[in-house]
XYZ file of C-alpha atoms in Angstrom:
355
model
C -17.322 -14.870 -5.768
C -15.372 -13.610 -8.999
C -16.676 -12.672 -12.587
C -19.590 -15.074 -11.795
C -16.997 -17.703 -10.977
C -16.242 -19.544 -7.474
C -13.161 -19.085 -5.567
C -11.637 -22.262 -3.939
C -11.666 -20.433 -0.839
C -15.580 -20.001 -1.041
C -16.087 -23.750 -0.981
C -13.411 -25.235 1.253
C -14.657 -26.313 4.394
C -12.703 -25.430 7.776
C -12.899 -28.031 10.634
C -11.348 -25.967 13.065
C -9.761 -22.541 12.843
C -6.357 -21.891 11.868
C -3.642 -19.144 12.098
C -0.751 -18.629 10.316
C 2.271 -16.015 10.561
C 5.264 -15.202 8.912
C 7.832 -12.942 9.201
C 11.232 -11.378 7.965
C 14.164 -9.041 9.033
C 15.586 -8.938 5.566
C 17.213 -10.654 2.675
C 20.732 -10.191 1.056
C 24.730 -11.408 1.293
C 24.091 -13.335 4.366
C 26.368 -16.078 4.850
C 27.986 -18.074 7.591
C 31.221 -16.824 6.814
C 29.841 -13.128 7.876
C 28.260 -14.345 10.837
C 29.192 -15.006 14.116
C 27.868 -18.050 16.367
C 26.879 -15.188 18.771
C 25.283 -12.923 16.376
C 23.256 -15.849 14.797
C 22.067 -16.664 18.312
C 21.104 -13.090 18.891
C 19.458 -12.897 15.548
C 17.486 -16.327 16.141
C 16.193 -14.989 19.466
C 15.093 -11.603 18.340
C 13.105 -13.336 15.188
C 11.590 -15.597 17.492
C 10.740 -12.731 19.900
C 8.861 -11.207 16.851
C 7.175 -14.584 15.702
C 5.767 -15.076 19.224
C 4.494 -11.975 19.825
C 2.145 -12.638 16.502
C 1.563 -15.768 17.017
C 0.012 -15.703 20.302
C -2.237 -12.791 19.352
C -3.743 -15.202 16.479
C -3.644 -18.229 18.865
C -5.939 -16.255 21.316
C -8.345 -15.404 18.566
C -6.818 -11.628 18.013
C -7.070 -10.231 14.491
C -4.252 -10.651 11.268
C -3.710 -6.930 11.484
C -2.919 -7.045 15.226
C -0.403 -9.895 15.249
C 1.426 -8.059 12.209
C 1.693 -5.248 14.006
C 3.045 -6.637 17.484
C 5.583 -8.778 15.202
C 6.577 -5.679 13.095
C 6.714 -3.394 16.504
C 9.587 -5.742 17.987
C 11.546 -5.433 15.329
C 11.532 -1.479 14.690
C 12.509 -1.588 18.417
C 15.467 -3.794 17.606
C 18.813 -2.397 16.495
C 20.016 -5.208 14.433
C 17.312 -4.325 11.932
C 16.919 -1.701 9.493
C 13.962 0.124 10.968
C 13.020 1.990 13.353
C 15.464 2.088 15.924
C 17.902 0.812 13.906
C 17.197 2.648 10.422
C 19.923 2.938 8.308
C 21.239 7.023 7.774
C 20.541 8.934 4.779
C 23.179 10.920 2.807
C 22.530 13.749 4.706
C 22.866 11.945 8.075
C 19.407 11.521 9.106
C 17.104 8.440 9.706
C 14.099 8.588 7.482
C 11.555 5.525 7.817
C 8.759 4.367 5.889
C 6.304 1.390 6.617
C 2.658 0.367 5.113
C -0.047 -2.364 6.441
C -3.193 -3.890 4.503
C -6.089 -5.675 5.583
C -7.061 -8.310 3.376
C -10.853 -8.416 4.398
C -11.690 -4.983 2.633
C -8.195 -3.942 1.318
C -7.919 -1.111 3.015
C -4.346 0.284 3.523
C -2.287 2.792 5.115
C 1.169 3.668 4.367
C 3.750 6.499 5.339
C 7.111 7.895 4.177
C 9.950 10.010 5.328
C 8.998 10.457 8.792
C 11.913 11.018 11.048
C 10.225 11.125 14.446
C 7.873 8.500 14.891
C 8.832 5.429 16.957
C 7.093 2.997 15.239
C 6.122 3.441 11.653
C 4.121 0.803 11.460
C 1.445 1.723 13.864
C 1.198 4.961 12.246
C 0.819 3.606 9.101
C -2.212 2.242 10.315
C -3.803 4.892 11.743
C -3.874 6.067 8.143
C -5.846 3.057 7.309
C -8.333 3.333 10.068
C -8.761 6.885 11.186
C -8.323 8.950 7.572
C -9.933 8.983 4.394
C -5.998 8.256 2.842
C -3.279 5.675 2.010
C -0.306 6.933 1.985
C 1.350 10.376 4.067
C 4.660 11.610 3.710
C 6.747 13.444 5.549
C 5.805 16.406 7.620
C 2.309 15.973 6.925
C 2.330 11.923 7.908
C 3.897 13.719 11.542
C 1.041 16.195 11.630
C -1.484 13.747 11.265
C 0.568 11.473 13.795
C -0.163 14.293 16.334
C -3.342 14.116 16.179
C -3.245 10.314 17.035
C -1.472 9.636 20.009
C 1.438 7.949 18.124
C 4.575 8.212 20.275
C 7.512 10.076 19.013
C 11.061 9.716 19.322
C 14.198 11.976 18.763
C 17.520 11.188 16.687
C 18.916 9.802 19.732
C 16.711 6.899 19.722
C 16.969 5.963 16.032
C 20.791 6.217 15.562
C 23.602 3.519 16.394
C 26.995 3.522 15.624
C 27.439 0.718 13.270
C 24.778 2.506 11.171
C 27.155 5.895 11.537
C 30.106 4.021 10.770
C 28.233 2.417 7.537
C 27.240 6.051 6.269
C 31.028 7.409 6.841
C 32.171 4.507 4.717
C 29.972 5.226 1.923
C 30.940 8.836 1.854
C 34.742 8.167 2.444
C 35.019 5.503 -0.280
C 32.790 6.387 -2.705
C 30.502 3.023 -2.451
C 26.798 2.463 -3.281
C 24.959 1.357 -0.078
C 24.715 -2.466 -2.033
C 28.265 -2.204 -1.399
C 27.740 -1.303 2.802
C 24.033 -3.291 2.880
C 25.221 -6.674 2.475
C 21.404 -7.573 3.080
C 18.032 -5.341 2.985
C 17.213 -5.026 6.615
C 13.285 -4.390 5.770
C 11.633 -6.031 8.080
C 7.651 -7.283 7.557
C 4.704 -9.951 8.581
C 2.111 -11.382 6.934
C -0.961 -13.401 8.813
C -4.001 -15.714 8.422
C -5.940 -15.146 11.689
C -8.856 -17.562 13.255
C -11.741 -15.507 10.884
C -10.009 -16.066 7.904
C -8.734 -12.812 7.585
C -4.938 -11.883 5.885
C -3.057 -8.654 6.551
C 0.251 -7.718 5.393
C 2.581 -5.164 6.891
C 6.535 -3.762 6.091
C 8.646 -1.412 7.956
C 12.064 0.014 6.671
C 14.764 2.641 7.098
C 15.716 2.418 3.501
C 19.038 1.979 1.640
C 22.305 3.848 3.144
C 23.195 7.280 1.985
C 19.869 7.621 0.583
C 19.383 10.779 -0.973
C 16.946 13.250 -2.508
C 13.858 12.046 -0.497
C 14.192 8.026 -2.136
C 11.692 5.797 -1.786
C 11.530 2.119 -1.783
C 8.935 -0.679 -1.983
C 8.404 -1.091 1.673
C 5.214 2.057 2.231
C 4.085 1.455 -1.736
C 0.874 -0.697 -1.641
C 1.253 -3.311 -3.955
C 4.653 -3.139 -4.203
C 6.014 -3.622 -0.771
C 2.903 -4.826 0.928
C -0.210 -6.567 -0.142
C -3.147 -8.274 1.255
C -6.007 -9.727 -0.234
C -8.221 -12.457 1.460
C -9.085 -14.062 -1.912
C -5.815 -14.942 -2.803
C -2.585 -14.090 -0.191
C -0.852 -11.868 1.958
C 2.785 -10.558 0.776
C 5.363 -8.787 2.349
C 8.739 -7.752 0.535
C 12.690 -6.653 1.141
C 15.186 -6.120 -1.493
C 16.110 -3.638 -3.636
C 13.109 -1.864 -3.558
C 13.667 0.117 -6.801
C 13.267 -3.251 -8.688
C 10.211 -4.269 -6.668
C 8.397 -1.410 -7.656
C 8.731 -2.142 -11.161
C 7.315 -5.298 -11.084
C 4.567 -4.641 -8.275
C 6.003 -7.749 -6.794
C 3.786 -8.027 -4.219
C 0.368 -7.751 -5.812
C 1.904 -9.906 -8.851
C 2.075 -12.844 -6.517
C -1.306 -12.056 -5.371
C -2.701 -11.814 -8.898
C -1.033 -14.830 -9.823
C -2.564 -16.556 -7.049
C -6.389 -15.537 -7.550
C -5.853 -17.155 -11.082
C -4.443 -20.232 -9.719
C -7.940 -20.172 -7.286
C -10.460 -19.846 -9.815
C -12.532 -23.376 -10.093
C -13.361 -25.410 -13.033
C -16.894 -25.353 -13.659
C -17.190 -29.001 -13.173
C -15.255 -28.923 -9.819
C -18.276 -26.036 -8.547
C -21.136 -28.518 -9.993
C -19.592 -31.443 -7.904
C -19.336 -28.764 -4.618
C -22.555 -27.799 -5.082
C -24.538 -31.114 -6.324
C -22.229 -34.040 -4.777
C -20.940 -33.363 -1.487
C -19.209 -36.823 -1.341
C -17.390 -36.102 -4.496
C -16.949 -32.521 -3.453
C -14.611 -33.214 -0.312
C -12.046 -35.132 -2.291
C -12.064 -32.632 -4.986
C -11.608 -29.696 -2.362
C -8.963 -32.070 -0.216
C -6.900 -31.767 -3.851
C -7.402 -28.312 -4.464
C -5.580 -27.919 -0.982
C -2.739 -29.827 -1.195
C -2.313 -28.171 -4.869
C -2.389 -24.752 -3.581
C 0.617 -24.805 -1.575
C 2.301 -26.120 -4.365
C 0.968 -22.904 -6.913
C 1.638 -20.623 -4.148
C 5.297 -21.330 -3.793
C 5.364 -21.241 -7.732
C 3.759 -17.933 -8.044
C 6.404 -16.663 -5.740
C 8.860 -18.080 -7.111
C 8.320 -16.912 -10.553
C 7.886 -13.582 -9.544
C 11.319 -13.153 -8.107
C 12.589 -14.601 -10.949
C 11.420 -11.710 -12.833
C 12.989 -9.146 -10.388
C 16.203 -11.216 -10.800
C 16.105 -10.919 -14.606
C 15.764 -6.840 -14.068
C 18.811 -7.323 -11.777
C 17.247 -7.060 -8.643
C 17.318 -9.357 -5.523
C 15.555 -9.803 -2.246
C 12.839 -12.081 -0.720
C 9.197 -11.822 0.052
C 7.213 -13.794 2.750
C 3.483 -14.810 2.222
C 0.457 -16.378 3.415
C -2.574 -18.003 1.805
C -5.981 -18.528 3.096
C -5.254 -22.312 3.815
C -2.595 -21.216 6.026
C 0.142 -22.143 3.943
C 3.222 -19.785 4.928
C 5.856 -19.259 2.326
C 9.409 -17.900 1.968
C 11.024 -16.993 -1.761
C 14.222 -15.542 -2.078
C 16.974 -14.995 -4.624
C 19.559 -14.107 -2.383
C 22.115 -15.872 -0.294
C 19.857 -15.652 2.742
C 16.944 -14.331 4.366
C 15.946 -13.424 8.410
C 12.979 -14.814 8.810
C 10.512 -17.185 10.521
C 7.132 -18.984 10.732
C 4.178 -20.493 12.939
C 0.822 -22.025 12.334
C -1.847 -23.615 14.638
C -0.841 -26.670 13.019
C 2.363 -26.604 15.069
C 5.025 -25.247 12.728
C 7.492 -23.022 14.551
C 10.475 -21.884 13.105
C 13.111 -19.587 12.272
C 16.058 -19.492 9.845
C 18.742 -17.178 8.279
C 20.877 -18.446 6.044
C 19.396 -20.065 2.381
C 20.935 -23.428 0.658
C 19.233 -22.954 -2.596
C 18.038 -19.698 -4.383
C 14.254 -19.672 -5.207
C 13.619 -20.270 -8.694
C 16.987 -21.668 -9.377
C 17.142 -24.735 -10.997
């Protein structure tokens, strides 16, 4: 119930347990001209592995939070993505990592920023959620907390890659911005719906090449880069973080869906008093939800673009719709559902929200 009214998902009757998952590995100027067939195949395989890891947990009855972490850990360990092992370098030549996670059941959340020795920041973010009274820890304090939680650490040699070092050198030598070097925002993320009807979202990143002064983007910010609420949706974002923070992208999408999900009093009456009529109305609502969800995501991404930012989001709804929206040339992405959907993709033919 919300404000005395009934949400659609409170009334929907599911014949069999459903699950759904979507993942992303960054959005940006990702075109076929920039991609060799070999590299494209490598990215598709990496996305499929992460997708399969999360889907397997959901299919076996596991939780949405566990599925999100399983998918993200694999991408954090893969140097092709800007998270964990493949993180970009700061101006000072360090790798500073950010991550966040949120459980839609109770809206518990955990986030960390500016950690430098945590092998899988998403796991530490979840420990903040479950083993502390806090939501957001940073830098040295976050790493001190990690030491009490048996979280695996790694030295600089684990995170560093030659490709990322060369990118930082070009930024400095040619006085370029991170956007000139990073043709994509390599943040990784996952959103999931489990068989118990619970949603979760998680996001992890190394930030932007050459970032300075302890810069923090949207990935660890609950409501900007990550949000989950069983009453509306789960969202993970990737893009130009400053704009995603200003728009509050992840929560904005969920808030729009919350409003869409409020049922008309006449429908509520039918559900309670006229079961035969209610079934038809419920089916209509379910079909409309996918359209409403896509429109909500596209509208928020248009707002980001209007301010001058770009990037993309993935989202999953309580009905199991796994959706994308991005205003860039491409986004590394994938989705799988209990109804047989299983796909990964990289390029985008039409930008989200464009007529």
